[in-house]
Amino acid sequence: MKESLKSQLHEIIFEADTPKGKAFDVLLLVAIVLSVLAVMLESVESIEARYGTILKFIEWLFTGLFTLEYILRVFLTKKPLRYIFSFFGLVDLFSIVPTYLGIIIPHNTASLATIRSLRLLRVFRVLKLARYVGGARVIIDGLRASRPKIIVFLTGVIAVSMIMGTIMYLVEGKENGFSSIPRSIYWAIVTLTTVGYGDISPVTPIGQTLASFLMIMGYGIIAVPTGLVTADIINANKKRDSNDDVNTQVCSNCNFDQHDTDAKFCKKCGEDLIKK
Amino acid sequence: MKESLKSQLHEIIFEADTPKGKAFDVLLLVAIVLSVLAVMLESVESIEARYGTILKFIEWLFTGLFTLEYILRVFLTKKPLRYIFSFFGLVDLFSIVPTYLGIIIPHNTASLATIRSLRLLRVFRVLKLARYVGGARVIIDGLRASRPKIIVFLTGVIAVSMIMGTIMYLVEGKENGFSSIPRSIYWAIVTLTTVGYGDISPVTPIGQTLASFLMIMGYGIIAVPTGLVTADIINANKKRDSNDDVNTQVCSNCNFDQHDTDAKFCKKCGEDLIKK
Amino acid sequence: MKESLKSQLHEIIFEADTPKGKAFDVLLLVAIVLSVLAVMLESVESIEARYGTILKFIEWLFTGLFTLEYILRVFLTKKPLRYIFSFFGLVDLFSIVPTYLGIIIPHNTASLATIRSLRLLRVFRVLKLARYVGGARVIIDGLRASRPKIIVFLTGVIAVSMIMGTIMYLVEGKENGFSSIPRSIYWAIVTLTTVGYGDISPVTPIGQTLASFLMIMGYGIIAVPTGLVTADIINANKKRDSNDDVNTQVCSNCNFDQHDTDAKFCKKCGEDLIKK
Amino acid sequence: MKESLKSQLHEIIFEADTPKGKAFDVLLLVAIVLSVLAVMLESVESIEARYGTILKFIEWLFTGLFTLEYILRVFLTKKPLRYIFSFFGLVDLFSIVPTYLGIIIPHNTASLATIRSLRLLRVFRVLKLARYVGGARVIIDGLRASRPKIIVFLTGVIAVSMIMGTIMYLVEGKENGFSSIPRSIYWAIVTLTTVGYGDISPVTPIGQTLASFLMIMGYGIIAVPTGLVTADIINANKKRDSNDDVNTQVCSNCNFDQHDTDAKFCKKCGEDLIKK
């Protein structure tokens, strides 16, 4: 009897295939958006002055609900440790911790609760389920395949920024805003990534010439990561094409969530997926 | 007899294959450009002071003509509701509404008439017809195929901006321009998208280091949507290659406009396409 | 006899396969760089004050030489009109006109002579000949194939900039720098293309929210032209692979310069390519 | 006996397959990061005032060690000249020279020692060896294949910047910051590459219109290098797929480091790879 309640709760909280599971996920979506909004608005002085008490109440209400949800998730899963240390398990935990920390440490740490916006990624399973989950998987597959190349590329970018930053520090000097090497490297990154704040910008002709080279370089080499990721996404797409069925069933034992639509047992641990 | 006039008007207004239809579309193109220019120039104070009356007259003249055209379009189509709620039907409507609204509501709302610049997209059918219509379709097909992935990606981007914005709000604080979390998130979006206005920029060493990470991240992850869209456009291209014939005939019954060149009847509703 | 001199001059000026032709192209390269530098430095006040006379002399010297070269090119080609109205023919002409215009019109028009930097593109035939000419052709083929799609895309970008510019003009208003619709559209383009000068930037919360949407949009849709061009370049590459031999022979009759390496007669006009 | 010590040292310094070689590379990684940090922090005035002596000591300590390592590398390789003039040989040399130069030339030249951050690229062989080396090779292959096209493209970009810079110099003039042609060209590059500092920005309506065209152009043509590199990386990927085995053995004779995993002799010079 109790076991049945537990499995029913598991279905509501972990799955999105059933009406109840879907309703729960939609409510969760609304709750996350509202609570993040409350945290954000609280930081605006004029709003805080007028609605501070209400916003504080909303923040604590949702933090309480999320805490309850987190405890239930840990309690309902058969292998809690695996859930706790999974990506979404950690996000769920870090979503509630800052508000509690805010009591102990004064310095606005409660506002770190905006980390719960990451939970939105989970709720994608609610809307047009399979297509979005599939889309996310293509992105992740593409990025994973590109990782070694991207890391090599970014190390090169950082090395170039360091050298160009040092050269500009020598060329422009303290009087033009390039007051130290770390600050000049910050400028080089701002320039190479084409952000270009303009808080520091070269003044001398030599500095402007060097900066021009750096910009053209940044403009040209952005093609490299793009090319790498594109090539890998094309590959990842080909693989996905062959097995495109996704659903939102989640194993109550090991939380594996990539079951084929006709699966009756978890292919990772053999747990019965449709028992009630 | 009257029916014949109606079908002739339909040909002039809706099609671009016949000389008269083409002439109408070219005139429409000129009228749109002139009327948008008039609305734009009216907002420049020095010009408004000198030519205000003429510009007002031009704006009202074209709004009148566009209103007439809209009524004719609704009247000539056999299924008016389908036209009214189609993308271009709504654009046609919103192109004339702001000018009329400007009489009731004082606050410059008439200038929203610039929305009629969207009508230019329709008139592409005039110039080198098939190729541009085909080009637009490749773009739309590519974007449609990429939509779920792009939405997942942008949700990730917004979640990262929220978290980084909150962290920077804590690190930099009100005295350096990061006066509230929404404002800091605005800064994070400005930075991550490599826009970099420089109206807010980090001042402390820790803030600049965090900003550097955010920039390198933004520089690296732009590769993701590009890769996704590229892969989908390559796919969409392949599909288009097999049926590349486009013409500009439009069904007088249901406004479907993607007929094969040898089509004599609308493949959607069976209407005779070449009857006069 | 005279004919032989003419054909020898044609070989020197138009071709880059022979030692003399190559030497001429290298000299031309140096002359272009020097003359553009002279024009540029002349505009720097402090340099003009000291070396003005020498720079003026260099500018006129090279303009004279380029004029002579232009006359020779017209004189040596059998179909001068075709050369005069070709892309490089027009560039050659506009490279010398500004200096002469500078005598009649006072307003610094002579500095437009920097247009001769475009001539550098021609001289690429000198360095590692075939590969660079081939590279340029892949770029041009890719761009040509993408043109209709790029034009549709850019029209969409401009329409979006117009509408967003108008909305921001209404939202932010004159007191925040959005002083007219054209100026607001300028801001929208600066933002959508991720340039982000920061000379105008939104101040109100609603304005910053709208701007954030525009930035994320600009960050996302840049993927579209990239995807289009990439797909077309992959196609253009495939075509080039089949006929990858390029040389630098140029027909003395019609100036066609894409002959197969074993060609003895121009495939466009039948002119003998190797007669002396 | 002595030969054995030499070959053992070669293994430690040049290879990363053996435990000792790996330990050496990890130590080198730490040493590079620490010494670069020391050079960087020394340039921050407040830190230099307090910890100047320690930082100076660290800098000299690591420079000494790197000098020793460089001498060993030259001494251990059978063909020292080939090492000295290889890419990493030059990087190793330029990593130690600035510190020594700093004694002779006063002007902060010692800070150029940040060039040693480029050495980090070498140490990638330590972490997850083959995949990163393979990733780097895909990038290099892609870039090498794209080089002629990228050079043609960048020449075009520079030519456009020159012409647009000159036009803006004539249109905006000295009073709006466009004080000379080189400075205007610097602005054009800042704009075309979408960096957009905002230190110089157009003020007149004509200037803003021209700048808008330049921005849309820059936004559109960035697709070209991306497309080129993507196409070439897809090609390079295909080639790599066929021979994906990489290891970290390095020939003691010629320093060639791309041996097949089952190679017993260097395929470049025939040196025995596994002799001890």
mmCIF file with all atom_site columns, C-alpha atoms in Angstrom, chain A residues 162 166 169 174 179-185, chain B residues 205-206 209, chain D residues 32-56 58-59 108 110-114:
data_model
loop_
_atom_site.group_PDB
_atom_site.id
_atom_site.type_symbol
_atom_site.label_atom_id
_atom_site.label_alt_id
_atom_site.label_comp_id
_atom_site.label_asym_id
_atom_site.label_entity_id
_atom_site.label_seq_id
_atom_site.pdbx_PDB_ins_code
_atom_site.Cartn_x
_atom_site.Cartn_y
_atom_site.Cartn_z
_atom_site.occupancy
_atom_site.B_iso_or_equiv
_atom_site.pdbx_formal_charge
_atom_site.auth_seq_id
_atom_site.auth_comp_id
_atom_site.auth_asym_id
_atom_site.auth_atom_id
_atom_site.pdbx_PDB_model_num
ATOM 1  C CA . MET A 1 162 ? 48.710 36.893 -22.841 1.00 0.00 ? 162 MET A CA 1
ATOM 2  C CA . THR A 1 166 ? 52.084 42.053 -22.570 1.00 0.00 ? 166 THR A CA 1
ATOM 3  C CA . TYR A 1 169 ? 51.384 46.948 -21.880 1.00 0.00 ? 169 TYR A CA 1
ATOM 4  C CA . LYS A 1 174 ? 50.136 53.059 -17.766 1.00 0.00 ? 174 LYS A CA 1
ATOM 5  C CA . SER A 1 179 ? 48.204 49.897 -16.174 1.00 0.00 ? 179 SER A CA 1
ATOM 6  C CA . SER A 1 180 ? 49.366 46.302 -15.586 1.00 0.00 ? 180 SER A CA 1
ATOM 7  C CA . ILE A 1 181 ? 49.837 43.050 -17.526 1.00 0.00 ? 181 ILE A CA 1
ATOM 8  C CA . PRO A 1 182 ? 46.703 41.347 -16.100 1.00 0.00 ? 182 PRO A CA 1
ATOM 9  C CA . ARG A 1 183 ? 44.660 44.416 -17.082 1.00 0.00 ? 183 ARG A CA 1
ATOM 10 C CA . SER A 1 184 ? 46.223 44.422 -20.567 1.00 0.00 ? 184 SER A CA 1
ATOM 11 C CA . ILE A 1 185 ? 45.409 40.725 -20.929 1.00 0.00 ? 185 ILE A CA 1
ATOM 12 C CA . PRO B 1 205 ? 40.339 42.399 -10.809 1.00 0.00 ? 205 PRO B CA 1
ATOM 13 C CA . ILE B 1 206 ? 38.031 39.493 -9.811  1.00 0.00 ? 206 ILE B CA 1
ATOM 14 C CA . THR B 1 209 ? 38.661 37.785 -14.557 1.00 0.00 ? 209 THR B CA 1
ATOM 15 C CA . ILE D 1 32  ? 55.270 27.530 -16.729 1.00 0.00 ? 32  ILE D CA 1
ATOM 16 C CA . VAL D 1 33  ? 52.039 28.615 -15.042 1.00 0.00 ? 33  VAL D CA 1
ATOM 17 C CA . LEU D 1 34  ? 53.880 29.794 -11.891 1.00 0.00 ? 34  LEU D CA 1
ATOM 18 C CA . SER D 1 35  ? 56.545 31.715 -13.787 1.00 0.00 ? 35  SER D CA 1
ATOM 19 C CA . VAL D 1 36  ? 53.995 33.425 -16.065 1.00 0.00 ? 36  VAL D CA 1
ATOM 20 C CA . LEU D 1 37  ? 51.943 34.375 -12.998 1.00 0.00 ? 37  LEU D CA 1
ATOM 21 C CA . ALA D 1 38  ? 55.066 35.840 -11.373 1.00 0.00 ? 38  ALA D CA 1
ATOM 22 C CA . VAL D 1 39  ? 55.819 37.991 -14.427 1.00 0.00 ? 39  VAL D CA 1
ATOM 23 C CA . MET D 1 40  ? 52.198 39.151 -14.625 1.00 0.00 ? 40  MET D CA 1
ATOM 24 C CA . LEU D 1 41  ? 51.843 40.031 -10.945 1.00 0.00 ? 41  LEU D CA 1
ATOM 25 C CA . GLU D 1 42  ? 55.135 41.907 -10.943 1.00 0.00 ? 42  GLU D CA 1
ATOM 26 C CA . SER D 1 43  ? 53.540 44.443 -13.311 1.00 0.00 ? 43  SER D CA 1
ATOM 27 C CA . VAL D 1 44  ? 50.758 45.255 -10.822 1.00 0.00 ? 44  VAL D CA 1
ATOM 28 C CA . GLU D 1 45  ? 52.123 48.202 -8.843  1.00 0.00 ? 45  GLU D CA 1
ATOM 29 C CA . SER D 1 46  ? 50.484 47.449 -5.490  1.00 0.00 ? 46  SER D CA 1
ATOM 30 C CA . ILE D 1 47  ? 51.637 43.814 -5.583  1.00 0.00 ? 47  ILE D CA 1
ATOM 31 C CA . GLU D 1 48  ? 55.113 44.696 -6.823  1.00 0.00 ? 48  GLU D CA 1
ATOM 32 C CA . ALA D 1 49  ? 55.579 47.107 -3.916  1.00 0.00 ? 49  ALA D CA 1
ATOM 33 C CA . ARG D 1 50  ? 54.928 44.359 -1.355  1.00 0.00 ? 50  ARG D CA 1
ATOM 34 C CA . TYR D 1 51  ? 56.136 41.106 -2.924  1.00 0.00 ? 51  TYR D CA 1
ATOM 35 C CA . GLY D 1 52  ? 58.574 42.467 -5.538  1.00 0.00 ? 52  GLY D CA 1
ATOM 36 C CA . THR D 1 53  ? 61.623 40.609 -4.209  1.00 0.00 ? 53  THR D CA 1
ATOM 37 C CA . ILE D 1 54  ? 59.896 37.224 -4.026  1.00 0.00 ? 54  ILE D CA 1
ATOM 38 C CA . LEU D 1 55  ? 58.395 37.587 -7.501  1.00 0.00 ? 55  LEU D CA 1
ATOM 39 C CA . LYS D 1 56  ? 61.795 38.606 -8.918  1.00 0.00 ? 56  LYS D CA 1
ATOM 40 C CA . ILE D 1 58  ? 60.639 33.193 -8.694  1.00 0.00 ? 58  ILE D CA 1
ATOM 41 C CA . GLU D 1 59  ? 61.081 34.684 -12.156 1.00 0.00 ? 59  GLU D CA 1
ATOM 42 C CA . ASN D 1 108 ? 60.208 46.406 -18.805 1.00 0.00 ? 108 ASN D CA 1
ATOM 43 C CA . ALA D 1 110 ? 61.539 41.269 -19.052 1.00 0.00 ? 110 ALA D CA 1
ATOM 44 C CA . SER D 1 111 ? 57.738 41.100 -19.019 1.00 0.00 ? 111 SER D CA 1
ATOM 45 C CA . LEU D 1 112 ? 57.860 39.709 -22.565 1.00 0.00 ? 112 LEU D CA 1
ATOM 46 C CA . ALA D 1 113 ? 58.642 36.434 -20.785 1.00 0.00 ? 113 ALA D CA 1
ATOM 47 C CA . THR D 1 114 ? 54.861 35.841 -20.898 1.00 0.00 ? 114 THR D CA 1
#
